[in-house]
PDB file of C-alpha atoms in Angstrom:
ATOM      1  CA  UNK A   1     142.764 143.044 115.429  1.00  0.00           C
ATOM      2  CA  UNK A   2     142.990 139.524 114.065  1.00  0.00           C
ATOM      3  CA  UNK A   3     139.768 138.480 115.818  1.00  0.00           C
ATOM      4  CA  UNK A   4     138.011 141.573 114.453  1.00  0.00           C
ATOM      5  CA  UNK A   5     138.941 140.627 110.873  1.00  0.00           C
ATOM      6  CA  UNK A   6     137.822 137.068 111.558  1.00  0.00           C
ATOM      7  CA  UNK A   7     134.403 138.324 112.675  1.00  0.00           C
ATOM      8  CA  UNK A   8     134.101 140.590 109.604  1.00  0.00           C
ATOM      9  CA  UNK A   9     135.052 137.692 107.322  1.00  0.00           C
ATOM     10  CA  UNK A  10     132.497 135.441 109.025  1.00  0.00           C
ATOM     11  CA  UNK A  11     129.757 138.087 108.581  1.00  0.00           C
ATOM     12  CA  UNK A  12     130.746 138.506 104.914  1.00  0.00           C
ATOM     13  CA  UNK A  13     130.406 134.746 104.318  1.00  0.00           C
ATOM     14  CA  UNK A  14     127.012 134.601 106.070  1.00  0.00           C
ATOM     15  CA  UNK A  15     125.651 137.562 104.070  1.00  0.00           C
ATOM     16  CA  UNK A  16     126.801 136.042 100.808  1.00  0.00           C
ATOM     17  CA  UNK A  17     125.317 132.693 101.768  1.00  0.00           C
ATOM     18  CA  UNK A  18     121.885 134.247 102.301  1.00  0.00           C
ATOM     19  CA  UNK A  19     122.236 136.326  99.148  1.00  0.00           C
ATOM     20  CA  UNK A  20     123.005 133.253  97.068  1.00  0.00           C
ATOM     21  CA  UNK A  21     120.301 131.231  98.801  1.00  0.00           C
ATOM     22  CA  UNK A  22     117.794 133.935  97.940  1.00  0.00           C
ATOM     23  CA  UNK A  23     118.902 133.838  94.304  1.00  0.00           C
ATOM     24  CA  UNK A  24     118.473 130.066  94.151  1.00  0.00           C
ATOM     25  CA  UNK A  25     115.070 130.282  95.805  1.00  0.00           C
ATOM     26  CA  UNK A  26     113.781 132.884  93.355  1.00  0.00           C
ATOM     27  CA  UNK A  27     115.155 130.860  90.459  1.00  0.00           C
ATOM     28  CA  UNK A  28     113.231 127.802  91.627  1.00  0.00           C
ATOM     29  CA  UNK A  29     109.931 129.642  92.007  1.00  0.00           C
ATOM     30  CA  UNK A  30     107.563 129.966  89.051  1.00  0.00           C
ATOM     31  CA  UNK A  31     107.355 133.483  87.645  1.00  0.00           C
ATOM     32  CA  UNK A  32     104.507 134.715  85.477  1.00  0.00           C
ATOM     33  CA  UNK A  33     105.800 136.024  82.163  1.00  0.00           C
ATOM     34  CA  UNK A  34     103.432 138.595  80.695  1.00  0.00           C
ATOM     35  CA  UNK A  35     103.242 138.594  76.866  1.00  0.00           C
ATOM     36  CA  UNK A  36     104.953 135.231  76.531  1.00  0.00           C
ATOM     37  CA  UNK A  37     103.803 133.253  73.477  1.00  0.00           C
ATOM     38  CA  UNK A  38     104.541 129.652  72.517  1.00  0.00           C
ATOM     39  CA  UNK A  39     103.649 127.798  69.323  1.00  0.00           C
ATOM     40  CA  UNK A  40     103.593 124.001  69.190  1.00  0.00           C
ATOM     41  CA  UNK A  41     103.348 121.463  66.407  1.00  0.00           C
ATOM     42  CA  UNK A  42     101.184 118.412  67.015  1.00  0.00           C
ATOM     43  CA  UNK A  43     102.325 115.273  65.201  1.00  0.00           C
ATOM     44  CA  UNK A  44     101.056 111.736  64.847  1.00  0.00           C
ATOM     45  CA  UNK A  45     104.046 109.723  63.653  1.00  0.00           C
ATOM     46  CA  UNK A  46     105.366 111.825  60.718  1.00  0.00           C
ATOM     47  CA  UNK A  47     101.976 113.488  60.046  1.00  0.00           C
ATOM     48  CA  UNK A  48     101.414 117.026  61.314  1.00  0.00           C
ATOM     49  CA  UNK A  49      97.897 117.146  62.741  1.00  0.00           C
ATOM     50  CA  UNK A  50      97.856 120.825  63.611  1.00  0.00           C
ATOM     51  CA  UNK A  51      99.171 123.740  65.649  1.00  0.00           C
ATOM     52  CA  UNK A  52      98.640 125.017  69.198  1.00  0.00           C
ATOM     53  CA  UNK A  53      99.439 128.560  70.305  1.00  0.00           C
ATOM     54  CA  UNK A  54      99.559 129.495  74.006  1.00  0.00           C
ATOM     55  CA  UNK A  55      99.977 133.043  75.320  1.00  0.00           C
ATOM     56  CA  UNK A  56      99.710 135.176  78.458  1.00  0.00           C
ATOM     57  CA  UNK A  57      98.130 138.361  77.120  1.00  0.00           C
ATOM     58  CA  UNK A  58      97.257 140.629  80.018  1.00  0.00           C
ATOM     59  CA  UNK A  59      96.240 141.060  83.648  1.00  0.00           C
ATOM     60  CA  UNK A  60      92.983 142.440  85.035  1.00  0.00           C
ATOM     61  CA  UNK A  61      90.789 142.194  88.126  1.00  0.00           C
ATOM     62  CA  UNK A  62      87.655 140.106  88.604  1.00  0.00           C
ATOM     63  CA  UNK A  63      85.709 140.412  91.863  1.00  0.00           C
ATOM     64  CA  UNK A  64      88.666 142.298  93.328  1.00  0.00           C
ATOM     65  CA  UNK A  65      91.219 139.595  92.541  1.00  0.00           C
ATOM     66  CA  UNK A  66      94.150 139.863  90.147  1.00  0.00           C
ATOM     67  CA  UNK A  67      93.790 137.473  87.220  1.00  0.00           C
ATOM     68  CA  UNK A  68      95.857 136.591  84.162  1.00  0.00           C
ATOM     69  CA  UNK A  69      94.322 136.378  80.709  1.00  0.00           C
ATOM     70  CA  UNK A  70      95.500 133.186  79.004  1.00  0.00           C
ATOM     71  CA  UNK A  71      94.732 132.347  75.372  1.00  0.00           C
ATOM     72  CA  UNK A  72      95.026 129.117  73.429  1.00  0.00           C
ATOM     73  CA  UNK A  73      94.417 128.711  69.696  1.00  0.00           C
ATOM     74  CA  UNK A  74      93.909 125.245  68.242  1.00  0.00           C
ATOM     75  CA  UNK A  75      94.055 124.806  64.464  1.00  0.00           C
ATOM     76  CA  UNK A  76      94.017 121.566  62.541  1.00  0.00           C
ATOM     77  CA  UNK A  77      96.248 121.102  59.504  1.00  0.00           C
ATOM     78  CA  UNK A  78      94.279 122.365  56.449  1.00  0.00           C
ATOM     79  CA  UNK A  79      95.872 119.639  54.319  1.00  0.00           C
ATOM     80  CA  UNK A  80      94.003 117.019  56.360  1.00  0.00           C
ATOM     81  CA  UNK A  81      90.564 117.413  54.806  1.00  0.00           C
ATOM     82  CA  UNK A  82      88.971 114.912  57.189  1.00  0.00           C
ATOM     83  CA  UNK A  83      89.812 117.058  60.241  1.00  0.00           C
ATOM     84  CA  UNK A  84      88.311 120.536  60.631  1.00  0.00           C
ATOM     85  CA  UNK A  85      88.986 122.103  64.013  1.00  0.00           C
ATOM     86  CA  UNK A  86      89.578 125.789  64.707  1.00  0.00           C
ATOM     87  CA  UNK A  87      89.056 126.681  68.349  1.00  0.00           C
ATOM     88  CA  UNK A  88      89.910 129.579  70.654  1.00  0.00           C
ATOM     89  CA  UNK A  89      90.028 129.172  74.436  1.00  0.00           C
ATOM     90  CA  UNK A  90      90.276 132.127  76.815  1.00  0.00           C
ATOM     91  CA  UNK A  91      90.686 131.722  80.556  1.00  0.00           C
ATOM     92  CA  UNK A  92      91.183 134.189  83.380  1.00  0.00           C
ATOM     93  CA  UNK A  93      92.996 132.523  86.265  1.00  0.00           C
ATOM     94  CA  UNK A  94      94.253 133.798  89.600  1.00  0.00           C
ATOM     95  CA  UNK A  95      97.809 133.570  90.900  1.00  0.00           C
ATOM     96  CA  UNK A  96      97.015 130.172  92.446  1.00  0.00           C
ATOM     97  CA  UNK A  97      96.176 128.869  88.938  1.00  0.00           C
ATOM     98  CA  UNK A  98      92.453 128.581  89.700  1.00  0.00           C
ATOM     99  CA  UNK A  99      90.166 129.331  86.732  1.00  0.00           C
ATOM    100  CA  UNK A 100      87.849 132.271  87.445  1.00  0.00           C
ATOM    101  CA  UNK A 101      86.283 132.852  84.035  1.00  0.00           C
ATOM    102  CA  UNK A 102      86.542 130.678  80.935  1.00  0.00           C
ATOM    103  CA  UNK A 103      85.400 131.258  77.340  1.00  0.00           C
ATOM    104  CA  UNK A 104      85.557 128.911  74.398  1.00  0.00           C
ATOM    105  CA  UNK A 105      84.925 129.596  70.721  1.00  0.00           C
ATOM    106  CA  UNK A 106      84.889 126.389  68.768  1.00  0.00           C
ATOM    107  CA  UNK A 107      84.326 125.558  65.125  1.00  0.00           C
ATOM    108  CA  UNK A 108      83.848 121.846  64.733  1.00  0.00           C
ATOM    109  CA  UNK A 109      82.743 120.500  61.364  1.00  0.00           C
ATOM    110  CA  UNK A 110      81.481 123.927  60.318  1.00  0.00           C
ATOM    111  CA  UNK A 111      79.360 124.589  63.420  1.00  0.00           C
ATOM    112  CA  UNK A 112      80.272 127.503  65.734  1.00  0.00           C
ATOM    113  CA  UNK A 113      79.825 127.273  69.497  1.00  0.00           C
ATOM    114  CA  UNK A 114      80.345 129.821  72.280  1.00  0.00           C
ATOM    115  CA  UNK A 115      80.793 128.625  75.847  1.00  0.00           C
ATOM    116  CA  UNK A 116      81.102 130.626  79.076  1.00  0.00           C
ATOM    117  CA  UNK A 117      82.061 129.237  82.492  1.00  0.00           C
ATOM    118  CA  UNK A 118      82.017 131.404  85.646  1.00  0.00           C
ATOM    119  CA  UNK A 119      83.574 129.981  88.827  1.00  0.00           C
ATOM    120  CA  UNK A 120      82.353 131.135  92.242  1.00  0.00           C
ATOM    121  CA  UNK A 121      84.684 129.842  94.952  1.00  0.00           C
ATOM    122  CA  UNK A 122      82.624 131.278  97.804  1.00  0.00           C
ATOM    123  CA  UNK A 123      79.479 129.425  96.734  1.00  0.00           C
ATOM    124  CA  UNK A 124      81.525 126.561  95.234  1.00  0.00           C
ATOM    125  CA  UNK A 125      79.543 126.616  92.014  1.00  0.00           C
ATOM    126  CA  UNK A 126      80.326 126.946  88.322  1.00  0.00           C
ATOM    127  CA  UNK A 127      77.793 128.518  85.963  1.00  0.00           C
ATOM    128  CA  UNK A 128      77.937 127.151  82.424  1.00  0.00           C
ATOM    129  CA  UNK A 129      76.388 128.735  79.350  1.00  0.00           C
ATOM    130  CA  UNK A 130      76.436 127.306  75.835  1.00  0.00           C
ATOM    131  CA  UNK A 131      75.092 129.330  72.929  1.00  0.00           C
ATOM    132  CA  UNK A 132      74.950 128.709  69.197  1.00  0.00           C
ATOM    133  CA  UNK A 133      76.661 131.554  67.329  1.00  0.00           C
ATOM    134  CA  UNK A 134      74.342 131.117  64.340  1.00  0.00           C
ATOM    135  CA  UNK A 135      71.105 130.835  66.322  1.00  0.00           C
ATOM    136  CA  UNK A 136      71.027 132.761  69.616  1.00  0.00           C
ATOM    137  CA  UNK A 137      67.709 131.145  70.568  1.00  0.00           C
ATOM    138  CA  UNK A 138      69.559 127.881  71.083  1.00  0.00           C
ATOM    139  CA  UNK A 139      71.326 127.961  74.439  1.00  0.00           C
ATOM    140  CA  UNK A 140      71.816 126.006  77.651  1.00  0.00           C
ATOM    141  CA  UNK A 141      72.288 127.524  81.113  1.00  0.00           C
ATOM    142  CA  UNK A 142      73.425 125.297  83.930  1.00  0.00           C
ATOM    143  CA  UNK A 143      74.815 125.748  87.451  1.00  0.00           C
ATOM    144  CA  UNK A 144      76.787 122.951  89.009  1.00  0.00           C
ATOM    145  CA  UNK A 145      78.302 122.610  92.515  1.00  0.00           C
ATOM    146  CA  UNK A 146      81.851 121.455  93.215  1.00  0.00           C
ATOM    147  CA  UNK A 147      83.887 120.443  96.255  1.00  0.00           C
ATOM    148  CA  UNK A 148      87.396 120.370  94.759  1.00  0.00           C
ATOM    149  CA  UNK A 149      88.742 123.029  92.401  1.00  0.00           C
ATOM    150  CA  UNK A 150      87.669 122.058  88.854  1.00  0.00           C
ATOM    151  CA  UNK A 151      90.603 122.853  86.563  1.00  0.00           C
ATOM    152  CA  UNK A 152      90.148 123.393  82.853  1.00  0.00           C
ATOM    153  CA  UNK A 153      92.852 122.355  80.401  1.00  0.00           C
ATOM    154  CA  UNK A 154      94.652 125.714  80.416  1.00  0.00           C
ATOM    155  CA  UNK A 155      94.704 126.200  84.180  1.00  0.00           C
ATOM    156  CA  UNK A 156      95.928 122.611  84.460  1.00  0.00           C
ATOM    157  CA  UNK A 157      98.933 123.485  82.273  1.00  0.00           C
ATOM    158  CA  UNK A 158      99.779 126.453  84.494  1.00  0.00           C
ATOM    159  CA  UNK A 159      99.268 124.443  87.680  1.00  0.00           C
ATOM    160  CA  UNK A 160     101.836 121.995  86.316  1.00  0.00           C
ATOM    161  CA  UNK A 161     104.205 124.852  85.427  1.00  0.00           C
ATOM    162  CA  UNK A 162     103.897 126.236  88.939  1.00  0.00           C
ATOM    163  CA  UNK A 163     104.557 122.911  90.654  1.00  0.00           C
ATOM    164  CA  UNK A 164     107.147 121.069  88.560  1.00  0.00           C
ATOM    165  CA  UNK A 165     110.259 120.388  90.567  1.00  0.00           C
ATOM    166  CA  UNK A 166     108.285 119.291  93.623  1.00  0.00           C
ATOM    167  CA  UNK A 167     108.991 115.644  94.266  1.00  0.00           C
ATOM    168  CA  UNK A 168     105.420 114.516  94.975  1.00  0.00           C
ATOM    169  CA  UNK A 169     102.340 113.148  93.187  1.00  0.00           C
ATOM    170  CA  UNK A 170      99.073 115.062  93.005  1.00  0.00           C
ATOM    171  CA  UNK A 171      95.516 114.291  91.908  1.00  0.00           C
ATOM    172  CA  UNK A 172      93.311 117.108  90.612  1.00  0.00           C
ATOM    173  CA  UNK A 173      89.771 117.420  89.319  1.00  0.00           C
ATOM    174  CA  UNK A 174      89.641 118.424  85.652  1.00  0.00           C
ATOM    175  CA  UNK A 175      86.545 119.737  83.892  1.00  0.00           C
ATOM    176  CA  UNK A 176      85.990 119.231  80.155  1.00  0.00           C
ATOM    177  CA  UNK A 177      82.751 120.947  79.116  1.00  0.00           C
ATOM    178  CA  UNK A 178      80.198 119.383  81.491  1.00  0.00           C
ATOM    179  CA  UNK A 179      82.311 116.285  82.230  1.00  0.00           C
ATOM    180  CA  UNK A 180      84.591 115.943  85.251  1.00  0.00           C
ATOM    181  CA  UNK A 181      87.199 113.444  86.261  1.00  0.00           C
ATOM    182  CA  UNK A 182      90.565 113.046  87.985  1.00  0.00           C
ATOM    183  CA  UNK A 183      93.980 113.690  86.511  1.00  0.00           C
ATOM    184  CA  UNK A 184      97.071 112.230  88.177  1.00  0.00           C
ATOM    185  CA  UNK A 185     100.292 114.271  88.008  1.00  0.00           C
ATOM    186  CA  UNK A 186     103.570 112.777  89.196  1.00  0.00           C
ATOM    187  CA  UNK A 187     105.857 115.729  89.899  1.00  0.00           C
ATOM    188  CA  UNK A 188     109.562 115.058  90.207  1.00  0.00           C
ATOM    189  CA  UNK A 189     112.704 117.067  90.889  1.00  0.00           C
ATOM    190  CA  UNK A 190     114.711 114.701  88.704  1.00  0.00           C
ATOM    191  CA  UNK A 191     116.950 116.565  86.280  1.00  0.00           C
ATOM    192  CA  UNK A 192     116.381 115.703  82.628  1.00  0.00           C
ATOM    193  CA  UNK A 193     117.438 116.927  79.191  1.00  0.00           C
ATOM    194  CA  UNK A 194     115.526 117.128  75.944  1.00  0.00           C
ATOM    195  CA  UNK A 195     116.247 118.347  72.428  1.00  0.00           C
ATOM    196  CA  UNK A 196     113.637 120.046  70.255  1.00  0.00           C
ATOM    197  CA  UNK A 197     113.827 120.523  66.506  1.00  0.00           C
ATOM    198  CA  UNK A 198     113.799 124.323  66.752  1.00  0.00           C
ATOM    199  CA  UNK A 199     117.196 124.280  68.519  1.00  0.00           C
ATOM    200  CA  UNK A 200     120.443 122.384  68.062  1.00  0.00           C
ATOM    201  CA  UNK A 201     121.116 122.317  71.802  1.00  0.00           C
ATOM    202  CA  UNK A 202     119.778 120.090  74.541  1.00  0.00           C
ATOM    203  CA  UNK A 203     117.704 121.913  77.131  1.00  0.00           C
ATOM    204  CA  UNK A 204     117.759 121.278  80.872  1.00  0.00           C
ATOM    205  CA  UNK A 205     114.251 120.476  82.053  1.00  0.00           C
ATOM    206  CA  UNK A 206     111.841 119.050  84.615  1.00  0.00           C
ATOM    207  CA  UNK A 207     109.936 115.859  83.814  1.00  0.00           C
ATOM    208  CA  UNK A 208     106.416 114.837  84.816  1.00  0.00           C
ATOM    209  CA  UNK A 209     104.108 111.991  83.925  1.00  0.00           C
ATOM    210  CA  UNK A 210     100.657 110.868  84.935  1.00  0.00           C
ATOM    211  CA  UNK A 211      97.252 109.841  83.667  1.00  0.00           C
ATOM    212  CA  UNK A 212      94.142 111.695  82.546  1.00  0.00           C
ATOM    213  CA  UNK A 213      91.101 109.717  83.693  1.00  0.00           C
ATOM    214  CA  UNK A 214      88.499 111.728  81.762  1.00  0.00           C
ATOM    215  CA  UNK A 215      88.279 112.243  78.000  1.00  0.00           C
ATOM    216  CA  UNK A 216      89.239 115.725  76.860  1.00  0.00           C
ATOM    217  CA  UNK A 217      89.178 117.634  73.580  1.00  0.00           C
ATOM    218  CA  UNK A 218      90.092 115.480  70.555  1.00  0.00           C
ATOM    219  CA  UNK A 219      89.801 112.396  72.739  1.00  0.00           C
ATOM    220  CA  UNK A 220      92.771 113.230  74.974  1.00  0.00           C
ATOM    221  CA  UNK A 221      92.923 110.659  77.773  1.00  0.00           C
ATOM    222  CA  UNK A 222      95.122 108.048  79.418  1.00  0.00           C
ATOM    223  CA  UNK A 223      98.836 108.276  80.256  1.00  0.00           C
ATOM    224  CA  UNK A 224     100.956 111.281  79.323  1.00  0.00           C
ATOM    225  CA  UNK A 225     104.472 112.692  79.740  1.00  0.00           C
ATOM    226  CA  UNK A 226     105.699 116.282  79.824  1.00  0.00           C
ATOM    227  CA  UNK A 227     108.985 118.213  79.850  1.00  0.00           C
ATOM    228  CA  UNK A 228     109.265 121.793  81.181  1.00  0.00           C
ATOM    229  CA  UNK A 229     112.224 124.185  81.040  1.00  0.00           C
ATOM    230  CA  UNK A 230     114.285 124.186  84.225  1.00  0.00           C
ATOM    231  CA  UNK A 231     114.065 127.934  84.817  1.00  0.00           C
ATOM    232  CA  UNK A 232     111.641 130.277  86.557  1.00  0.00           C
ATOM    233  CA  UNK A 233     109.202 130.267  83.610  1.00  0.00           C
ATOM    234  CA  UNK A 234     108.828 126.453  83.392  1.00  0.00           C
ATOM    235  CA  UNK A 235     108.024 126.578  79.681  1.00  0.00           C
ATOM    236  CA  UNK A 236     106.250 123.465  78.323  1.00  0.00           C
ATOM    237  CA  UNK A 237     108.781 122.082  75.828  1.00  0.00           C
ATOM    238  CA  UNK A 238     107.517 118.678  74.803  1.00  0.00           C
ATOM    239  CA  UNK A 239     104.663 116.311  75.609  1.00  0.00           C
ATOM    240  CA  UNK A 240     103.461 112.847  74.709  1.00  0.00           C
ATOM    241  CA  UNK A 241      99.802 111.920  75.079  1.00  0.00           C
ATOM    242  CA  UNK A 242      97.032 109.831  73.607  1.00  0.00           C
ATOM    243  CA  UNK A 243      94.165 111.158  71.486  1.00  0.00           C
ATOM    244  CA  UNK A 244      91.416 109.481  69.480  1.00  0.00           C
ATOM    245  CA  UNK A 245      93.769 108.384  66.683  1.00  0.00           C
ATOM    246  CA  UNK A 246      96.643 107.215  68.909  1.00  0.00           C
ATOM    247  CA  UNK A 247      99.772 108.667  70.524  1.00  0.00           C
ATOM    248  CA  UNK A 248     100.792 112.196  69.524  1.00  0.00           C
ATOM    249  CA  UNK A 249     103.811 114.388  70.222  1.00  0.00           C
ATOM    250  CA  UNK A 250     103.485 118.094  71.010  1.00  0.00           C
ATOM    251  CA  UNK A 251     106.705 120.044  70.486  1.00  0.00           C
ATOM    252  CA  UNK A 252     107.625 123.694  70.959  1.00  0.00           C
ATOM    253  CA  UNK A 253     108.677 125.243  67.639  1.00  0.00           C
ATOM    254  CA  UNK A 254     108.383 129.032  68.104  1.00  0.00           C
ATOM    255  CA  UNK A 255     108.337 131.437  71.052  1.00  0.00           C
ATOM    256  CA  UNK A 256     108.255 135.108  71.985  1.00  0.00           C
ATOM    257  CA  UNK A 257     109.461 136.824  75.165  1.00  0.00           C
ATOM    258  CA  UNK A 258     111.405 133.836  76.500  1.00  0.00           C
ATOM    259  CA  UNK A 259     115.184 133.414  76.589  1.00  0.00           C
ATOM    260  CA  UNK A 260     116.181 129.743  76.467  1.00  0.00           C
ATOM    261  CA  UNK A 261     119.880 130.447  77.165  1.00  0.00           C
ATOM    262  CA  UNK A 262     119.394 129.823  80.908  1.00  0.00           C
ATOM    263  CA  UNK A 263     118.435 126.177  80.275  1.00  0.00           C
ATOM    264  CA  UNK A 264     120.831 125.502  77.409  1.00  0.00           C
ATOM    265  CA  UNK A 265     123.314 122.689  78.123  1.00  0.00           C
TER     266      UNK A 265
END
């Protein structure tokens, strides 16, 4: 009888071990969060340059593959009369964070542009189309081959979200309009904490750093740092990077459909 209870107790411990291990594993894996929305303030020293809004709006299918519709809105501070930037970026990416279809609507200095990028991973080509909103006769069509996956800025953010916590460096190809270049990402599993102005509490997070070796929108290039929530959603909380005027800070200030309690210290 005693040996029977010992066996039952041993089985109970083993089952609980695997149950808890499964919980930890799922917690450490990135989970897509449909209808999440995050708003960030962009500051240069004490000056607010503008606002970024990032959201996961929907899912659909392109060429038989499930894709996520990601939106980003970029708006400069209207008080800064010398900066006029109001842009909308829309990307459809697959569950491996590869961009499949990308749209951009940009208003820069009063001129409206519409860009479309279609990625064909079988042919390893990207088709690019630029068209003036005001004058449809002005357009450029271009097809360009690629060997490595060319990430746009939004898919790069989600690739980072999906891979933070892995203690390894990575080098990816990033595409900014018709320019391409490498971006170095140093992933780490090192535990870190950060405090944002929207909350009084420190948040438990993952930390990455690296270097962007091609110039992006607003002159983004060079070294950068990023902090992501240490939960299954890996929310971008804070970033430091260089733009054309110098170093800027990007900080989460509002959110929808995310509960920060899990990463609260």
